[in-house]
PDB file of C-alpha atoms in Angstrom:
ATOM      1  CA  UNK A   1     -47.794 -74.679-219.436  1.00  0.00           C
ATOM      2  CA  UNK A   2     -51.085 -73.979-219.200  1.00  0.00           C
ATOM      3  CA  UNK A   3     -51.845 -76.108-222.285  1.00  0.00           C
ATOM      4  CA  UNK A   4     -50.388 -78.693-220.008  1.00  0.00           C
ATOM      5  CA  UNK A   5     -53.327 -78.449-217.757  1.00  0.00           C
ATOM      6  CA  UNK A   6     -55.985 -76.287-219.075  1.00  0.00           C
ATOM      7  CA  UNK A   7     -57.907 -79.184-220.812  1.00  0.00           C
ATOM      8  CA  UNK A   8     -57.172 -82.332-218.155  1.00  0.00           C
ATOM      9  CA  UNK A   9     -58.685 -80.028-215.747  1.00  0.00           C
ATOM     10  CA  UNK A  10     -61.428 -79.682-217.601  1.00  0.00           C
ATOM     11  CA  UNK A  11     -62.006 -82.821-218.214  1.00  0.00           C
ATOM     12  CA  UNK A  12     -61.540 -84.305-214.860  1.00  0.00           C
ATOM     13  CA  UNK A  13     -63.193 -81.419-213.408  1.00  0.00           C
ATOM     14  CA  UNK A  14     -61.914 -81.996-209.733  1.00  0.00           C
ATOM     15  CA  UNK A  15     -62.986 -80.422-206.553  1.00  0.00           C
ATOM     16  CA  UNK A  16     -59.237 -80.712-204.988  1.00  0.00           C
ATOM     17  CA  UNK A  17     -56.203 -79.900-206.703  1.00  0.00           C
ATOM     18  CA  UNK A  18     -52.848 -80.290-204.907  1.00  0.00           C
ATOM     19  CA  UNK A  19     -49.603 -78.441-206.470  1.00  0.00           C
ATOM     20  CA  UNK A  20     -46.348 -79.788-205.870  1.00  0.00           C
ATOM     21  CA  UNK A  21     -44.466 -78.521-209.015  1.00  0.00           C
ATOM     22  CA  UNK A  22     -41.300 -76.402-208.487  1.00  0.00           C
ATOM     23  CA  UNK A  23     -37.738 -77.412-209.362  1.00  0.00           C
ATOM     24  CA  UNK A  24     -34.797 -78.208-206.895  1.00  0.00           C
ATOM     25  CA  UNK A  25     -31.987 -79.066-209.058  1.00  0.00           C
ATOM     26  CA  UNK A  26     -28.374 -77.730-208.400  1.00  0.00           C
ATOM     27  CA  UNK A  27     -28.145 -73.909-208.027  1.00  0.00           C
ATOM     28  CA  UNK A  28     -32.142 -73.854-207.162  1.00  0.00           C
ATOM     29  CA  UNK A  29     -31.648 -72.128-204.191  1.00  0.00           C
ATOM     30  CA  UNK A  30     -30.579 -68.777-206.129  1.00  0.00           C
ATOM     31  CA  UNK A  31     -31.803 -69.199-209.669  1.00  0.00           C
ATOM     32  CA  UNK A  32     -34.037 -66.683-211.095  1.00  0.00           C
ATOM     33  CA  UNK A  33     -36.000 -69.601-212.584  1.00  0.00           C
ATOM     34  CA  UNK A  34     -38.023 -70.000-209.389  1.00  0.00           C
ATOM     35  CA  UNK A  35     -40.151 -66.690-210.064  1.00  0.00           C
ATOM     36  CA  UNK A  36     -40.982 -68.442-213.198  1.00  0.00           C
ATOM     37  CA  UNK A  37     -42.429 -71.759-210.998  1.00  0.00           C
ATOM     38  CA  UNK A  38     -43.957 -69.129-208.985  1.00  0.00           C
ATOM     39  CA  UNK A  39     -45.918 -67.218-211.705  1.00  0.00           C
ATOM     40  CA  UNK A  40     -46.805 -71.115-212.918  1.00  0.00           C
ATOM     41  CA  UNK A  41     -48.487 -71.812-210.078  1.00  0.00           C
ATOM     42  CA  UNK A  42     -50.270 -68.629-209.198  1.00  0.00           C
ATOM     43  CA  UNK A  43     -51.762 -69.288-212.968  1.00  0.00           C
ATOM     44  CA  UNK A  44     -52.671 -72.766-212.414  1.00  0.00           C
ATOM     45  CA  UNK A  45     -54.246 -71.882-209.083  1.00  0.00           C
ATOM     46  CA  UNK A  46     -56.078 -68.579-210.491  1.00  0.00           C
ATOM     47  CA  UNK A  47     -57.106 -71.265-213.493  1.00  0.00           C
ATOM     48  CA  UNK A  48     -58.625 -73.827-211.165  1.00  0.00           C
ATOM     49  CA  UNK A  49     -60.293 -71.718-208.273  1.00  0.00           C
ATOM     50  CA  UNK A  50     -61.773 -69.799-211.036  1.00  0.00           C
ATOM     51  CA  UNK A  51     -63.646 -73.314-212.167  1.00  0.00           C
ATOM     52  CA  UNK A  52     -65.025 -75.782-210.168  1.00  0.00           C
ATOM     53  CA  UNK A  53     -62.155 -76.799-207.762  1.00  0.00           C
ATOM     54  CA  UNK A  54     -63.005 -75.954-204.078  1.00  0.00           C
ATOM     55  CA  UNK A  55     -59.685 -76.683-202.575  1.00  0.00           C
ATOM     56  CA  UNK A  56     -56.612 -75.512-203.423  1.00  0.00           C
ATOM     57  CA  UNK A  57     -53.463 -77.196-202.230  1.00  0.00           C
ATOM     58  CA  UNK A  58     -49.623 -76.028-202.777  1.00  0.00           C
ATOM     59  CA  UNK A  59     -46.413 -77.039-201.279  1.00  0.00           C
ATOM     60  CA  UNK A  60     -44.255 -74.425-199.504  1.00  0.00           C
ATOM     61  CA  UNK A  61     -40.997 -74.348-197.735  1.00  0.00           C
ATOM     62  CA  UNK A  62     -39.117 -73.278-194.587  1.00  0.00           C
ATOM     63  CA  UNK A  63     -37.494 -71.196-196.863  1.00  0.00           C
ATOM     64  CA  UNK A  64     -39.922 -68.859-196.782  1.00  0.00           C
ATOM     65  CA  UNK A  65     -39.171 -68.390-193.357  1.00  0.00           C
ATOM     66  CA  UNK A  66     -35.328 -67.716-193.746  1.00  0.00           C
ATOM     67  CA  UNK A  67     -33.244 -69.135-190.782  1.00  0.00           C
ATOM     68  CA  UNK A  68     -35.519 -71.740-189.245  1.00  0.00           C
ATOM     69  CA  UNK A  69     -32.753 -72.509-186.477  1.00  0.00           C
ATOM     70  CA  UNK A  70     -34.483 -72.592-183.321  1.00  0.00           C
ATOM     71  CA  UNK A  71     -37.717 -71.800-184.393  1.00  0.00           C
ATOM     72  CA  UNK A  72     -40.662 -72.221-182.679  1.00  0.00           C
ATOM     73  CA  UNK A  73     -43.961 -73.258-184.279  1.00  0.00           C
ATOM     74  CA  UNK A  74     -46.152 -72.407-181.371  1.00  0.00           C
ATOM     75  CA  UNK A  75     -45.491 -68.683-182.406  1.00  0.00           C
ATOM     76  CA  UNK A  76     -46.460 -66.920-185.747  1.00  0.00           C
ATOM     77  CA  UNK A  77     -43.198 -67.073-187.332  1.00  0.00           C
ATOM     78  CA  UNK A  78     -42.333 -63.776-190.158  1.00  0.00           C
ATOM     79  CA  UNK A  79     -41.442 -64.579-193.186  1.00  0.00           C
ATOM     80  CA  UNK A  80     -37.664 -63.755-194.031  1.00  0.00           C
ATOM     81  CA  UNK A  81     -36.830 -65.510-196.721  1.00  0.00           C
ATOM     82  CA  UNK A  82     -33.110 -65.172-197.999  1.00  0.00           C
ATOM     83  CA  UNK A  83     -33.217 -66.991-201.491  1.00  0.00           C
ATOM     84  CA  UNK A  84     -34.821 -66.563-204.585  1.00  0.00           C
ATOM     85  CA  UNK A  85     -36.330 -70.062-203.566  1.00  0.00           C
ATOM     86  CA  UNK A  86     -37.763 -68.811-200.674  1.00  0.00           C
ATOM     87  CA  UNK A  87     -39.144 -65.398-201.424  1.00  0.00           C
ATOM     88  CA  UNK A  88     -40.793 -66.854-204.944  1.00  0.00           C
ATOM     89  CA  UNK A  89     -42.389 -69.585-202.502  1.00  0.00           C
ATOM     90  CA  UNK A  90     -43.471 -67.237-200.142  1.00  0.00           C
ATOM     91  CA  UNK A  91     -44.843 -64.727-203.043  1.00  0.00           C
ATOM     92  CA  UNK A  92     -46.764 -67.431-204.845  1.00  0.00           C
ATOM     93  CA  UNK A  93     -48.408 -68.457-200.942  1.00  0.00           C
ATOM     94  CA  UNK A  94     -49.187 -65.115-200.376  1.00  0.00           C
ATOM     95  CA  UNK A  95     -51.143 -64.397-203.734  1.00  0.00           C
ATOM     96  CA  UNK A  96     -52.739 -67.501-204.074  1.00  0.00           C
ATOM     97  CA  UNK A  97     -54.052 -66.499-200.364  1.00  0.00           C
ATOM     98  CA  UNK A  98     -55.347 -63.630-201.949  1.00  0.00           C
ATOM     99  CA  UNK A  99     -57.103 -65.534-204.957  1.00  0.00           C
ATOM    100  CA  UNK A 100     -59.154 -67.575-203.407  1.00  0.00           C
ATOM    101  CA  UNK A 101     -60.371 -65.226-200.953  1.00  0.00           C
ATOM    102  CA  UNK A 102     -61.919 -63.164-203.753  1.00  0.00           C
ATOM    103  CA  UNK A 103     -63.363 -66.638-205.127  1.00  0.00           C
ATOM    104  CA  UNK A 104     -64.392 -67.367-201.748  1.00  0.00           C
ATOM    105  CA  UNK A 105     -62.727 -70.961-202.094  1.00  0.00           C
ATOM    106  CA  UNK A 106     -60.317 -73.039-199.923  1.00  0.00           C
ATOM    107  CA  UNK A 107     -56.580 -72.973-199.743  1.00  0.00           C
ATOM    108  CA  UNK A 108     -53.918 -74.406-197.759  1.00  0.00           C
ATOM    109  CA  UNK A 109     -49.887 -73.719-198.280  1.00  0.00           C
ATOM    110  CA  UNK A 110     -48.192 -76.012-196.614  1.00  0.00           C
ATOM    111  CA  UNK A 111     -44.969 -74.813-195.163  1.00  0.00           C
ATOM    112  CA  UNK A 112     -42.636 -78.631-195.744  1.00  0.00           C
ATOM    113  CA  UNK A 113     -39.602 -78.361-193.422  1.00  0.00           C
ATOM    114  CA  UNK A 114     -36.504 -80.811-194.260  1.00  0.00           C
ATOM    115  CA  UNK A 115     -38.616 -83.417-195.398  1.00  0.00           C
ATOM    116  CA  UNK A 116     -36.980 -86.729-196.745  1.00  0.00           C
ATOM    117  CA  UNK A 117     -37.637 -90.016-198.232  1.00  0.00           C
ATOM    118  CA  UNK A 118     -36.914 -92.227-201.243  1.00  0.00           C
ATOM    119  CA  UNK A 119     -35.545 -91.536-203.778  1.00  0.00           C
ATOM    120  CA  UNK A 120     -33.780 -88.595-202.041  1.00  0.00           C
ATOM    121  CA  UNK A 121     -30.952 -86.811-203.715  1.00  0.00           C
ATOM    122  CA  UNK A 122     -27.494 -88.431-202.358  1.00  0.00           C
ATOM    123  CA  UNK A 123     -26.271 -85.207-201.924  1.00  0.00           C
ATOM    124  CA  UNK A 124     -28.595 -84.879-199.251  1.00  0.00           C
ATOM    125  CA  UNK A 125     -27.920 -85.066-195.263  1.00  0.00           C
ATOM    126  CA  UNK A 126     -29.908 -88.703-194.783  1.00  0.00           C
ATOM    127  CA  UNK A 127     -28.416 -90.364-197.748  1.00  0.00           C
ATOM    128  CA  UNK A 128     -24.988 -89.785-196.890  1.00  0.00           C
ATOM    129  CA  UNK A 129     -24.993 -90.317-193.374  1.00  0.00           C
ATOM    130  CA  UNK A 130     -26.640 -93.505-194.411  1.00  0.00           C
ATOM    131  CA  UNK A 131     -24.001 -94.130-197.192  1.00  0.00           C
ATOM    132  CA  UNK A 132     -21.000 -93.534-194.669  1.00  0.00           C
ATOM    133  CA  UNK A 133     -22.426 -95.316-191.875  1.00  0.00           C
ATOM    134  CA  UNK A 134     -22.824 -98.369-194.436  1.00  0.00           C
ATOM    135  CA  UNK A 135     -19.228 -97.722-195.827  1.00  0.00           C
ATOM    136  CA  UNK A 136     -18.007 -98.012-192.370  1.00  0.00           C
ATOM    137  CA  UNK A 137     -16.784 -94.188-192.906  1.00  0.00           C
ATOM    138  CA  UNK A 138     -16.436 -91.077-190.538  1.00  0.00           C
ATOM    139  CA  UNK A 139     -19.330 -88.765-191.070  1.00  0.00           C
ATOM    140  CA  UNK A 140     -18.104 -85.126-190.022  1.00  0.00           C
ATOM    141  CA  UNK A 141     -20.884 -82.516-189.398  1.00  0.00           C
ATOM    142  CA  UNK A 142     -20.000 -78.939-190.429  1.00  0.00           C
ATOM    143  CA  UNK A 143     -21.936 -76.916-188.838  1.00  0.00           C
ATOM    144  CA  UNK A 144     -23.316 -78.665-185.180  1.00  0.00           C
ATOM    145  CA  UNK A 145     -25.086 -75.550-183.824  1.00  0.00           C
ATOM    146  CA  UNK A 146     -27.651 -76.000-186.216  1.00  0.00           C
ATOM    147  CA  UNK A 147     -31.369 -77.086-185.462  1.00  0.00           C
ATOM    148  CA  UNK A 148     -33.675 -78.376-187.803  1.00  0.00           C
ATOM    149  CA  UNK A 149     -36.419 -80.584-187.574  1.00  0.00           C
ATOM    150  CA  UNK A 150     -36.917 -83.284-189.919  1.00  0.00           C
ATOM    151  CA  UNK A 151     -40.304 -85.051-191.484  1.00  0.00           C
ATOM    152  CA  UNK A 152     -40.473 -88.005-193.665  1.00  0.00           C
ATOM    153  CA  UNK A 153     -42.534 -87.856-196.722  1.00  0.00           C
ATOM    154  CA  UNK A 154     -44.771 -90.322-196.272  1.00  0.00           C
ATOM    155  CA  UNK A 155     -45.751 -87.866-193.276  1.00  0.00           C
ATOM    156  CA  UNK A 156     -46.301 -84.490-195.464  1.00  0.00           C
ATOM    157  CA  UNK A 157     -48.687 -87.123-197.256  1.00  0.00           C
ATOM    158  CA  UNK A 158     -50.305 -87.776-193.372  1.00  0.00           C
ATOM    159  CA  UNK A 159     -50.734 -84.208-193.125  1.00  0.00           C
ATOM    160  CA  UNK A 160     -52.242 -83.775-196.557  1.00  0.00           C
ATOM    161  CA  UNK A 161     -54.477 -86.508-196.067  1.00  0.00           C
ATOM    162  CA  UNK A 162     -55.382 -84.846-192.564  1.00  0.00           C
ATOM    163  CA  UNK A 163     -56.149 -81.737-194.314  1.00  0.00           C
ATOM    164  CA  UNK A 164     -58.676 -82.951-196.843  1.00  0.00           C
ATOM    165  CA  UNK A 165     -60.465 -84.648-193.765  1.00  0.00           C
ATOM    166  CA  UNK A 166     -60.741 -80.946-191.393  1.00  0.00           C
ATOM    167  CA  UNK A 167     -61.718 -77.961-191.977  1.00  0.00           C
ATOM    168  CA  UNK A 168     -58.650 -75.907-191.063  1.00  0.00           C
ATOM    169  CA  UNK A 169     -59.464 -72.598-191.939  1.00  0.00           C
ATOM    170  CA  UNK A 170     -55.919 -71.149-191.841  1.00  0.00           C
ATOM    171  CA  UNK A 171     -54.022 -70.997-195.404  1.00  0.00           C
ATOM    172  CA  UNK A 172     -50.451 -71.447-194.196  1.00  0.00           C
ATOM    173  CA  UNK A 173     -49.555 -74.166-192.247  1.00  0.00           C
ATOM    174  CA  UNK A 174     -46.145 -75.573-191.276  1.00  0.00           C
ATOM    175  CA  UNK A 175     -45.829 -79.387-191.437  1.00  0.00           C
ATOM    176  CA  UNK A 176     -42.672 -81.108-189.803  1.00  0.00           C
ATOM    177  CA  UNK A 177     -41.681 -78.695-187.106  1.00  0.00           C
ATOM    178  CA  UNK A 178     -41.581 -78.898-183.574  1.00  0.00           C
TER     179      UNK A 178
END
């Protein structure tokens, strides 16, 4: 909601704005609500970049690339999202990139791969493995052919810190893979 941030941004007058807002509750992969988050993120970026914000940073997702099994970050990956979440994230990043260019401002969209960390949902892989092993239970992997890279949430924060300290001209960065 613009009313939640317009006055605050005017009051604080930040030079950098980092947006992490998006819902990933049950059913989010195919929810049409993703497009509401997409529009809200684009509107936030447009408002911020039209003012004194010099650098807008948004968190994207590996879901923008679709099936990332065997992904090699040495090559530019093509956007092939297969979910509403991936499609709306990809569209948000592309649209904000154009907005930033139109204002002559900095923009970074970090496509985060399989982040994990404290307060992770119990249904995610890392907490499930920890819980099973802690309870002496057998853990079964449903699809052992799937290869995914993982990154701790503190390392994602480190990537953002690095980005703020260096001039990285590319708008789209893959974080947590290869």
